[in-house]
Coordinates of C-alpha atoms in Angstrom, one line a residue:
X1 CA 17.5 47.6 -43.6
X2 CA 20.9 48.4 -45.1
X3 CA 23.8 50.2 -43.9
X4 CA 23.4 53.8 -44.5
X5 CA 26.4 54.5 -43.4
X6 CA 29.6 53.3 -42.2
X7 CA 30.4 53.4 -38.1
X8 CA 34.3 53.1 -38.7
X9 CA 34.1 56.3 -40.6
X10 CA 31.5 57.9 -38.8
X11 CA 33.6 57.9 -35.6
X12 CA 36.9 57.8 -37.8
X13 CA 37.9 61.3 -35.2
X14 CA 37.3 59.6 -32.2
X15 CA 33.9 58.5 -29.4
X16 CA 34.5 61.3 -27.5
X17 CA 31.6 64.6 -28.5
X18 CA 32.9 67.3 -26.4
X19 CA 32.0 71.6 -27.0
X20 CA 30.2 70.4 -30.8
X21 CA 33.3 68.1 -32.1
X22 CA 33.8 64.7 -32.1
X23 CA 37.4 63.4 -31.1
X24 CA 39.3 60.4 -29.5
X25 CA 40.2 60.2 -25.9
X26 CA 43.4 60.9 -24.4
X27 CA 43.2 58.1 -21.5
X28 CA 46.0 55.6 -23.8
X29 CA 43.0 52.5 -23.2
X30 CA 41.2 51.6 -26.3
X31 CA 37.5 49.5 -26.1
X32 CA 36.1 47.7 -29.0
X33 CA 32.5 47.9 -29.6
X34 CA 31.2 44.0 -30.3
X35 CA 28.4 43.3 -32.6
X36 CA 26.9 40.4 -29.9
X37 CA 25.0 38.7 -32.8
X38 CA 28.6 37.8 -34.6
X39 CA 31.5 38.6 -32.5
X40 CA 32.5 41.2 -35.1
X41 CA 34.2 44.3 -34.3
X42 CA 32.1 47.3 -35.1
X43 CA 34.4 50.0 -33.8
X44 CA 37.2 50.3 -31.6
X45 CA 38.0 53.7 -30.1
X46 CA 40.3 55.4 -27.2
X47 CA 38.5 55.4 -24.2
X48 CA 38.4 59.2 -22.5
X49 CA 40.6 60.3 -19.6
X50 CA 39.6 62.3 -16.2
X51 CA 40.8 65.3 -18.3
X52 CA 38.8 64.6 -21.3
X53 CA 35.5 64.8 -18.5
X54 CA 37.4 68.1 -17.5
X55 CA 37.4 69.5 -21.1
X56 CA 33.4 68.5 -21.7
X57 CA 32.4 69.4 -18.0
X58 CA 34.3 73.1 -19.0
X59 CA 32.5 73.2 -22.5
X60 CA 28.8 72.8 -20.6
X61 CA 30.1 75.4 -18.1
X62 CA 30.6 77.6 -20.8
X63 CA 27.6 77.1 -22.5
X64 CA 25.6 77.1 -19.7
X65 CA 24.6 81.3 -19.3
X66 CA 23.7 81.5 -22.9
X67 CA 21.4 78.4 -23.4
X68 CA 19.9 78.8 -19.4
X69 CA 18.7 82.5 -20.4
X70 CA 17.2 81.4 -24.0
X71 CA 13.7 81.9 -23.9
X72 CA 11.4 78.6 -23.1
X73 CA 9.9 79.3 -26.3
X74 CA 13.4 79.9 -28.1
X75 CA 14.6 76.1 -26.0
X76 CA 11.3 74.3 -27.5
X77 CA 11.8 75.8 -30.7
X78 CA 15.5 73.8 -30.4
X79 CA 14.1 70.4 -29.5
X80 CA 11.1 70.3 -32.1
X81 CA 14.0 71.0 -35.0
X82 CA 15.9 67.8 -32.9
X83 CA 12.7 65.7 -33.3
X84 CA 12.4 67.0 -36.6
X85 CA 16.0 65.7 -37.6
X86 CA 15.9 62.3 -35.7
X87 CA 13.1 61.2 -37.6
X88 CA 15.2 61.7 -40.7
X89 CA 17.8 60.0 -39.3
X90 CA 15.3 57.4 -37.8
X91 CA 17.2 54.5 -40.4
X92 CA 20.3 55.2 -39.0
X93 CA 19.5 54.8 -35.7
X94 CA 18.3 51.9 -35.8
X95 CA 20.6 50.4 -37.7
X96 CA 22.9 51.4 -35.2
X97 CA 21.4 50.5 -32.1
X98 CA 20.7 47.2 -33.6
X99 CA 24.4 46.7 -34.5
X100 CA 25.3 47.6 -31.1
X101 CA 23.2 45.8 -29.4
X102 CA 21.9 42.8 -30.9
X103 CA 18.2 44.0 -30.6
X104 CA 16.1 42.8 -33.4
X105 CA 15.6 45.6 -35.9
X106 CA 12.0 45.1 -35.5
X107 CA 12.1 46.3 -31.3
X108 CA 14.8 49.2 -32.7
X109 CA 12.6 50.8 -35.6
X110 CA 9.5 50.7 -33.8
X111 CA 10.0 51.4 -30.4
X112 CA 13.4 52.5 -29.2
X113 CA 13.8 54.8 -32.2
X114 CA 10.2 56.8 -32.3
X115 CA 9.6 56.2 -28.2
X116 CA 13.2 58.7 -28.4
X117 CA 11.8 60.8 -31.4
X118 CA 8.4 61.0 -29.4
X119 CA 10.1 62.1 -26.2
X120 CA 12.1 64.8 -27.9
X121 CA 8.8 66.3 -29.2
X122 CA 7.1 66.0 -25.8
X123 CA 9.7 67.5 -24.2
X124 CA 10.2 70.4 -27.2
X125 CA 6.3 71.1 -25.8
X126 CA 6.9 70.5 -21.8
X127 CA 10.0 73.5 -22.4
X128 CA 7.3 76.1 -22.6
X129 CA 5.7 74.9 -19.4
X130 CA 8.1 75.1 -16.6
X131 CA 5.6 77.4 -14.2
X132 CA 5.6 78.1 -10.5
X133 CA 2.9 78.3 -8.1
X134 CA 0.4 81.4 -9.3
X135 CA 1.4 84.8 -7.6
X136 CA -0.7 85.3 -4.3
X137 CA -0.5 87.2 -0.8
X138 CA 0.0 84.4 1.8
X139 CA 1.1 86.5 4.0
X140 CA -1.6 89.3 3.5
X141 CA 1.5 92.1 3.6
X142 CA 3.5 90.3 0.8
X143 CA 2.9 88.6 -2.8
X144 CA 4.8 84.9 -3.4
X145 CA 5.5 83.4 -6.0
X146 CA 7.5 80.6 -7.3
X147 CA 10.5 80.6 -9.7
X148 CA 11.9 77.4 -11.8
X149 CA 16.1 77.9 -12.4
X150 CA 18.5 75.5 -14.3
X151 CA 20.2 74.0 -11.7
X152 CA 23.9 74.5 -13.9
X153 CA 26.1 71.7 -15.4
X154 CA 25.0 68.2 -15.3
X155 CA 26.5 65.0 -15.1
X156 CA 25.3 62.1 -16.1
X157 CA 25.4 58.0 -16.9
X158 CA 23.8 55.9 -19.2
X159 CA 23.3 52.3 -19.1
X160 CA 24.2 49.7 -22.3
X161 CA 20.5 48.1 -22.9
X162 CA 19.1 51.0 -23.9
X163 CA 21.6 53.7 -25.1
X164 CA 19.4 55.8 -27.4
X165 CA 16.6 55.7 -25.0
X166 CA 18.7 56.5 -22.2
X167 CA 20.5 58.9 -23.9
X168 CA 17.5 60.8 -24.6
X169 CA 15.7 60.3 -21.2
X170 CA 19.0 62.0 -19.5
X171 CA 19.4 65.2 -21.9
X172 CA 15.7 66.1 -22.7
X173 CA 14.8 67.4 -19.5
X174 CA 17.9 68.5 -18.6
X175 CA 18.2 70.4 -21.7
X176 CA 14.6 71.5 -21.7
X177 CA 15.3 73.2 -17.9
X178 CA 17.9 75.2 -19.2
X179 CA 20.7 73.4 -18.2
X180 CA 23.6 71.9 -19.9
X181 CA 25.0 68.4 -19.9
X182 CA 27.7 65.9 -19.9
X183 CA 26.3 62.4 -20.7
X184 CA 28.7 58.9 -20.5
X185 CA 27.1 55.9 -22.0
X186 CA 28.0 52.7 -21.1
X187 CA 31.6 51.8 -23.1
X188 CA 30.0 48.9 -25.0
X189 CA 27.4 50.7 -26.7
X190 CA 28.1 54.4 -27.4
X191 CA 27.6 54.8 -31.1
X192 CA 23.6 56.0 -30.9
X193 CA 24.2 58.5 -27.8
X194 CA 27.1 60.0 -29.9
X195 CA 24.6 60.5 -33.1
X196 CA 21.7 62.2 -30.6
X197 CA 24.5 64.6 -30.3
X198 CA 25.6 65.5 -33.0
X199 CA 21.5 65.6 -34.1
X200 CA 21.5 68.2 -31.7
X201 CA 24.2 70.1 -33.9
X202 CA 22.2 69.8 -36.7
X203 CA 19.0 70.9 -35.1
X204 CA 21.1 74.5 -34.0
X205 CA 21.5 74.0 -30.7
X206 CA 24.5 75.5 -28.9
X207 CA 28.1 73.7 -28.8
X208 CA 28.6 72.9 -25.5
X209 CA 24.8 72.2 -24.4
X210 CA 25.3 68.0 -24.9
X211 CA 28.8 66.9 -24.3
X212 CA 29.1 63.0 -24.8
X213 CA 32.3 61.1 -23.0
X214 CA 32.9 57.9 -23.5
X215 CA 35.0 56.2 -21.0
X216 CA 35.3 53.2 -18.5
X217 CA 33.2 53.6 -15.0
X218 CA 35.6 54.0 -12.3
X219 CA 37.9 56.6 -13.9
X220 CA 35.8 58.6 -16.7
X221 CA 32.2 58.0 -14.5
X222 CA 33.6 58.8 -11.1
X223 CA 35.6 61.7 -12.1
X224 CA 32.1 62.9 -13.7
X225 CA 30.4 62.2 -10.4
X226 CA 32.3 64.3 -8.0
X227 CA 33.6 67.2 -10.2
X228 CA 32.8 70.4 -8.4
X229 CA 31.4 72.0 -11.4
X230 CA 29.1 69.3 -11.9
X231 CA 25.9 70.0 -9.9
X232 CA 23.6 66.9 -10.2
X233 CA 23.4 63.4 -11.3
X234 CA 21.2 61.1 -13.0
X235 CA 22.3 57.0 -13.1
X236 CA 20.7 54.4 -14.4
X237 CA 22.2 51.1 -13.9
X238 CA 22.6 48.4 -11.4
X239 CA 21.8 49.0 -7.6
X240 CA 25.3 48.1 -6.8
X241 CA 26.7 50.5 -8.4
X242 CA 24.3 53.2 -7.8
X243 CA 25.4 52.8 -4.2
X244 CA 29.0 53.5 -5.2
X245 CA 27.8 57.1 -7.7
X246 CA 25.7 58.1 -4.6
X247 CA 28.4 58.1 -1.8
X248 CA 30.8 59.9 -4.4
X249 CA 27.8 62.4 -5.2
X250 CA 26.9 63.0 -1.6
X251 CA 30.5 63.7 -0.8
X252 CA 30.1 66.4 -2.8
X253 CA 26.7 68.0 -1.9
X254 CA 25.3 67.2 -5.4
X255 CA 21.6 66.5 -6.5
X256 CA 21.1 62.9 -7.6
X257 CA 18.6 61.0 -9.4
X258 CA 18.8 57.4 -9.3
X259 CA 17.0 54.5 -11.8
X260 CA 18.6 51.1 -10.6
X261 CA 17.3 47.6 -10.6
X262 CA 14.4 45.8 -10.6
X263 CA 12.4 42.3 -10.5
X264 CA 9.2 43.4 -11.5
X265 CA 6.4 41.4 -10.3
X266 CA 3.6 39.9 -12.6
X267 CA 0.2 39.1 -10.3
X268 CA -2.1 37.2 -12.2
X269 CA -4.9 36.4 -9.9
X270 CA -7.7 33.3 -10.8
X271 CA -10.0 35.3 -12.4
X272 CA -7.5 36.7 -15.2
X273 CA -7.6 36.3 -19.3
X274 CA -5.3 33.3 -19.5
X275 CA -4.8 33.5 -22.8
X276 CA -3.9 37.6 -22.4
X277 CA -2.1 36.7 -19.4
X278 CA 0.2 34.1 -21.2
X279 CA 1.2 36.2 -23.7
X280 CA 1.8 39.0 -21.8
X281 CA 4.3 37.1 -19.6
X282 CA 5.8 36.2 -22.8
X283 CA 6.2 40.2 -24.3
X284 CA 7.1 41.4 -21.1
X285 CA 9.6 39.0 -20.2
X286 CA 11.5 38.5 -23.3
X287 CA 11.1 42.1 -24.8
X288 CA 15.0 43.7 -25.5
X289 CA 16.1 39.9 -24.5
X290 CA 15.0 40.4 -21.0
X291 CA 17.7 43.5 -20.5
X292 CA 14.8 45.8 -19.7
X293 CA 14.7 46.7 -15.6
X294 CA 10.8 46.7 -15.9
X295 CA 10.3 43.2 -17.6
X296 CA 8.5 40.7 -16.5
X297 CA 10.7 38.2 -14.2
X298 CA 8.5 36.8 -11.2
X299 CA 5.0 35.1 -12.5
X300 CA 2.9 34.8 -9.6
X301 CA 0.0 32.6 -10.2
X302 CA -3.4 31.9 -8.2
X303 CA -3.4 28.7 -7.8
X304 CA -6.3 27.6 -10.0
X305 CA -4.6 29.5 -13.3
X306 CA -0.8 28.1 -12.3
X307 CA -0.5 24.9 -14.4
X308 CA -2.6 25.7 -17.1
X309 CA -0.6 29.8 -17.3
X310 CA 2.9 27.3 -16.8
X311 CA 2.2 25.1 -20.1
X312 CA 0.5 28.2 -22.3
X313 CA 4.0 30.3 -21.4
X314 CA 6.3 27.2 -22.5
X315 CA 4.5 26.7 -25.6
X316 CA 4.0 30.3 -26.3
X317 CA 8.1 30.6 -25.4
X318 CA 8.7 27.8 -27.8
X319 CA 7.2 29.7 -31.2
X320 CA 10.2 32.7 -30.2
X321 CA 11.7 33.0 -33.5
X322 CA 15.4 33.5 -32.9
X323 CA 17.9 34.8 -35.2
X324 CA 19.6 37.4 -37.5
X325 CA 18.7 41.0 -35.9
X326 CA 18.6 42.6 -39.3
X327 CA 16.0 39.9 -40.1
X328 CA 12.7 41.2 -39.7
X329 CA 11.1 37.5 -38.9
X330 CA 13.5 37.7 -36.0
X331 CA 12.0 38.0 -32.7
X332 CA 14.7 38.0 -30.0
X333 CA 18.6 39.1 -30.5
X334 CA 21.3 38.1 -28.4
X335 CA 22.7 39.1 -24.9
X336 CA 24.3 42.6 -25.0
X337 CA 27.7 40.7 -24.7
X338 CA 29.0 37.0 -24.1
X339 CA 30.1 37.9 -20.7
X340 CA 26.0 38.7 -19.7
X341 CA 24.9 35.8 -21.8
X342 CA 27.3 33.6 -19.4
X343 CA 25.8 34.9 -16.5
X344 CA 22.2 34.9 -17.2
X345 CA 23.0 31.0 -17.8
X346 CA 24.8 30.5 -14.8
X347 CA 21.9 31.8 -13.2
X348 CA 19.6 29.2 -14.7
X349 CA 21.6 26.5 -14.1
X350 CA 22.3 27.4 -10.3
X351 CA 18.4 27.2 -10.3
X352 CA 18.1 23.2 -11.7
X353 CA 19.6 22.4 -8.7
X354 CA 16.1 23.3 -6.6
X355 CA 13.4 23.9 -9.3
X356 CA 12.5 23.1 -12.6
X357 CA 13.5 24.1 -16.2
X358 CA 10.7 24.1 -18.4
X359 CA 11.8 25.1 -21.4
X360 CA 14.6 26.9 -22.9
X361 CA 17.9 27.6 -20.3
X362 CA 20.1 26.5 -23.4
X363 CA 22.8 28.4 -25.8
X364 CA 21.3 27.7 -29.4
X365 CA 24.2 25.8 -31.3
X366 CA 24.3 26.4 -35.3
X367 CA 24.9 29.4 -36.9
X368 CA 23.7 31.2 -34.0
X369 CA 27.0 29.9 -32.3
X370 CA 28.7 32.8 -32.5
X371 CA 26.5 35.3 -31.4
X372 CA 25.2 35.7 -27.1
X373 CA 22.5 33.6 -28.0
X374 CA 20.2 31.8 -25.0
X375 CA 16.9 30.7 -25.5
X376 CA 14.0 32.2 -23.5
X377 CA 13.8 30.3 -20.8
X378 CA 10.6 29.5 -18.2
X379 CA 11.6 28.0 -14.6
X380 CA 8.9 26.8 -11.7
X381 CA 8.7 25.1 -8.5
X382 CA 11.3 28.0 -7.5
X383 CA 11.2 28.8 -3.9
X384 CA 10.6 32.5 -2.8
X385 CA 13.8 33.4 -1.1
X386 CA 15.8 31.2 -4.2
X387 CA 18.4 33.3 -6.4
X388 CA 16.3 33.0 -9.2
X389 CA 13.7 34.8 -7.5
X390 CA 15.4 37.4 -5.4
X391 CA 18.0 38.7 -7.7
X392 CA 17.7 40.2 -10.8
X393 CA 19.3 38.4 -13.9
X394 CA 18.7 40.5 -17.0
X395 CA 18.1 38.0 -19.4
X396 CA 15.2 36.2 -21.3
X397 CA 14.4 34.2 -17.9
X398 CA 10.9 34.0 -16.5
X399 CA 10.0 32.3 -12.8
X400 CA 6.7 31.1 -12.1
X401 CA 5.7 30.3 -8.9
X402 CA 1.9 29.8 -7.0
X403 CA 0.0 31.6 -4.5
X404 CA -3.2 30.9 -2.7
X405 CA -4.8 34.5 -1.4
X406 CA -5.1 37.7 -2.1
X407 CA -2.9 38.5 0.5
X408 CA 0.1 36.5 -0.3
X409 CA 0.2 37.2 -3.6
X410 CA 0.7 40.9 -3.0
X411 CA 2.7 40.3 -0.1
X412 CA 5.3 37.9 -2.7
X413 CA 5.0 41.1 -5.0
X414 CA 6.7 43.2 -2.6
X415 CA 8.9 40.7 -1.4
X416 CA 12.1 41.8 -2.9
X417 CA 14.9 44.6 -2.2
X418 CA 13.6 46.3 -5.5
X419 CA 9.9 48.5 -6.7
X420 CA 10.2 49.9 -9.5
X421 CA 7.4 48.3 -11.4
X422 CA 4.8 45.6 -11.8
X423 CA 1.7 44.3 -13.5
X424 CA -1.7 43.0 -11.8
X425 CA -4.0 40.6 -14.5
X426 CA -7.4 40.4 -13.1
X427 CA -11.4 41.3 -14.6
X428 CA -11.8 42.2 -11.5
X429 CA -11.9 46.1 -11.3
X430 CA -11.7 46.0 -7.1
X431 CA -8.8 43.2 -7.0
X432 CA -7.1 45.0 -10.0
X433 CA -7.2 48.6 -7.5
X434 CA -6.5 47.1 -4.6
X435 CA -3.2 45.5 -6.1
X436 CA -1.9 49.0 -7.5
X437 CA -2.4 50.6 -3.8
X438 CA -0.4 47.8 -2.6
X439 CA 2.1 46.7 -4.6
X440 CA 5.0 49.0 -3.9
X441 CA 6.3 49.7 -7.3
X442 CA 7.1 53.0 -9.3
X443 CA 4.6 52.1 -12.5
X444 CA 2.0 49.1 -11.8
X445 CA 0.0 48.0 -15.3
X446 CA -3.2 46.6 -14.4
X447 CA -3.9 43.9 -17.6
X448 CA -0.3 44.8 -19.5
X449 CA 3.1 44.9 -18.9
X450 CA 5.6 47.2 -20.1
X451 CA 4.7 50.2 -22.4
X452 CA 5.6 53.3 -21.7
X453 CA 4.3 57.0 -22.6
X454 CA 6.5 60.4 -22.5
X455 CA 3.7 61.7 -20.5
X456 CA 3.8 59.9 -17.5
X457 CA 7.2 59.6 -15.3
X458 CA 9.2 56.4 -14.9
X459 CA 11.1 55.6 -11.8
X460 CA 10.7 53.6 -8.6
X461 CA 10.8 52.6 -5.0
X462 CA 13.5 51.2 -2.4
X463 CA 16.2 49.8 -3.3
X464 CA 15.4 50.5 -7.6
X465 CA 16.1 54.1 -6.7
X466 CA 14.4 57.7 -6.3
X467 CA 13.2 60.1 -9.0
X468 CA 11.7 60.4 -12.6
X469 CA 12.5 60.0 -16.0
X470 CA 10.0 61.3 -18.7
X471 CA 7.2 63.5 -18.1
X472 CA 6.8 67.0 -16.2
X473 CA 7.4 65.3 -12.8
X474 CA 11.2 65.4 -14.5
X475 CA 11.8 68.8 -14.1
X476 CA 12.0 68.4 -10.5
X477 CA 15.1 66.5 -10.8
X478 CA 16.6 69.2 -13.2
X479 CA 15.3 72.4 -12.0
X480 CA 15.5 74.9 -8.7
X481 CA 12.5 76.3 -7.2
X482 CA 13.0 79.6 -5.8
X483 CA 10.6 81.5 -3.5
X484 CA 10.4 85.2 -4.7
X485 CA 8.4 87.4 -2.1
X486 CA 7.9 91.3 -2.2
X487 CA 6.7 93.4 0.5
X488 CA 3.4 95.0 -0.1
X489 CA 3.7 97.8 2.2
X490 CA 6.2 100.1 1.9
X491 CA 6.2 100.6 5.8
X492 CA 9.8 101.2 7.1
X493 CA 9.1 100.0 10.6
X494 CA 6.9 96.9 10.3
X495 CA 5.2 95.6 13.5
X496 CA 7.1 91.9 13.4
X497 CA 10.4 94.1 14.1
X498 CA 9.0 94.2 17.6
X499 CA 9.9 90.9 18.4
X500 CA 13.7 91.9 17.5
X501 CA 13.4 95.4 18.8
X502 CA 11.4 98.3 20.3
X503 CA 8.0 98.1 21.1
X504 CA 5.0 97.9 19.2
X505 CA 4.2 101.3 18.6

């Protein structure tokens, strides 16, 4: 993989992507972007200003009558020329999401790169497709029917683990609706939602329609939250702060979307594949370092399968290759940051105090030094209402604990603030059903754990938050429904005016 370009000079005219031009931020605070596998700056930039979330909010306003009366065929056309110019561009994303990041180039090239090149194309299709209920005469005198309208200017943040992704999950349906949007990206990794953008340039599609400002959360993200042109949000990020974005959007009578948390639940009951089991727990607990709010964190094992699944995991854990992220032999990167490597340990070594580390729950020394490096680390003998297993640590940390029935596993599934998804292992075809009815999750994967199709909609229950990402069930987070009904008639003086005035004649 080599550098196909340069990020200084990319961004040389600033992080900010505002009415189809890049430029630099007016709020006088600069941020550095860290490569987390060095230390090394990457890029440093001015962070934007309440006024520079004025400016892009204005720009989408703008934009907004033109690109909402386009034709659906004329707004597909758009997005298959942006899937068409992200796959060119594939290298280069890549390269920088990795840089960014610290994900292994291997996770960056063939997931998060074509799962955001497959979404644009799904959602270049799903354009053409944004129907009402059929026309039909409910009411015998009158025919019904149903319209879909953009909703306006929308306003939305993006969390650091998965910016392209993210990026794309926000503005495709939005985009696709008819609307127009403002996206922030989390300040420590804003390089790959900037290129989307300017993709969309190159693809033709209007200035104005994706607006990128990149700022810090409690002045650029808040002002975005409750400007009064801005007439819906979508977060993803932590539940803690989705509290916060909803009483700010609430105050201001806007649709929200929320994606937050989760501590996704692995059931592996005693008649499971051990063997597919065990490496599932692995994938799905250590894939993008753990920083994936669907990974596998909380192991719950019949009590038959629990040593035997315990000792596969550890030595399974133990063959994780880590290392360079531009090395293709590498299998996991490092933390986001040094700051979420610190607290992913402190986490782990909280939990030695009442339960046991298995393997891992070290910072690799060497030449990995440098980097926010931490080894993939297995705990048991964790008790349910412990730290470890309540709260959600976002690292490369797996907790195994037993259960005896059925019915306490499930019920330890759902025992957590959070639902947004979970796996079930069994051969079982009965157990396997009766776990998806039960467990109360957004996405349950009976015998996997964590991939994902455009297709189907992502998003969860209690306290990970409300509404969908991907698929058509999207567009009802991004589009009005208006009831049109005419009068069949043509009678002046209908008989339901009785029962306002006069008599029925």
């Amino acid at each position: 993989m080599g550098n196909r370009f340069q990020v200084k000079d990319r961004f040389a005219d600033g992080a900010q992507y505002i009415d189809g031009q890049l430029r630099s931020g007016t709020s006088g605070q600069s941020h550095t972007v860290v490569n987390p596998a060095t230390g090394e700056e990457v890029l440093t930039y001015e962070l934007a200003s309440a006024a520079d979330v004025d400016e892009a909010v204005a720009a989408a306003k703008r934009a907004f009558p033109a690109w909402s009366a386009a034709t659906p065929g004329e707004r597909s056309d758009a997005l298959h020329r942006l899937a068409a110019v992200l796959a060119e561009q594939a290298e280069d994303f890549a390269y920088a999401e990795s840089l960014q990041c610290g994900k292994p180039i291997k996770l960056s090239t063939e997931f998060d790169v074509p799962g955001t090149i497959d979404n644009t194309a799904f959602f270049a299709g799903a354009a053409r497709h944004l129907q009402g209920q059929a026309a039909a005469e409910y009411s015998g005198d009158h025919t019904s029917y149903v319209r879909r309208e953009a909703i306006g200017v929308v306003g939305s943040i993006a969390p650091w683990n998965y910016p392209l992704q993210m990026a794309a999950w926000k503005i495709l349906p939005a985009i696709a609706a008819g609307n127009t949007i403002v996206l922030k990206p989390a300040e420590l990794t804003p390089l790959t939602s900037l290129m989307f953008a300017q993709a969309a340039k190159d693809a033709g599609l209007p200035d104005g329609v994706v607006n990128i400002v990149t700022g810090a959360g409690r002045d650029a993200g808040e002002h975005l939250v409750g400007h009064p042109d801005v007439v819906m949000t979508s977060f993803t990020g932590s539940t803690a702060v989705g509290k916060r974005v909803a009483e700010i959007a609430t105050a201001t009578v806007k649709r929200l979307h929320l994606e937050l948390g989760g501590k996704a639940p692995f059931l592996v009951f005693d008649d499971a594949d051990l063997e597919a089991a065990a490496h599932g727990a692995v994938a799905a607990s250590l894939i993008n370092t753990g920083q994936d709010c669907t990974a596998a964190t909380r192991a719950y094992v019949q009590r038959p399968l629990h040593d035997a699944f315990v000792a596969r995991v550890a030595e399974l854990m133990e063959t994780v290759r880590l290392g360079d992220p531009f090395d293709w032999a590498t299998d996991l990167g490092p933390l986001v940051s040094h700051a979420q490597r610190d607290r992913v340990a402190g986490f782990v070594e909280r939990a030695r105090g009442y339960a046991t580390v298995v393997t891992g729950g070290e910072v690799p020394g060497g030449e990995l030094a440098e980097g926010a490096y931490y080894r993939p680390t297995l705990v048991s003998g964790a008790a349910q209402d412990s730290e470890v297993v309540q709260s959600e640590i976002f690292g490369p940390v797996l907790v195994v604990l037993p259960f005896d029935t059925d019915d306490e596993g499930i019920a330890l599934a759902n025992d957590t603030p959070y639902g947004l998804a979970a796996s079930a292992w069994s051969r079982d075809v009965y157990r396997a059903g009766r776990a998806t009815r039960e467990i109360k999750a957004g996405c349950v994967w009976v015998n996997d754990h964590i991939p994902i199709i455009s297709e189907m909609p992502h998003g969860g229950y209690k306290a990970s938050g409300f509404g969908k990402d991907m698929s058509a069930y999207s567009f009802e987070e991004y589009t009005q429904v208006k009831h049109v009904m005419y009068d069949n008639t043509a009678v002046a003086a209908k008989d339901w005016h009785r029962t306002i005035f006069g008599d029925r004649t």
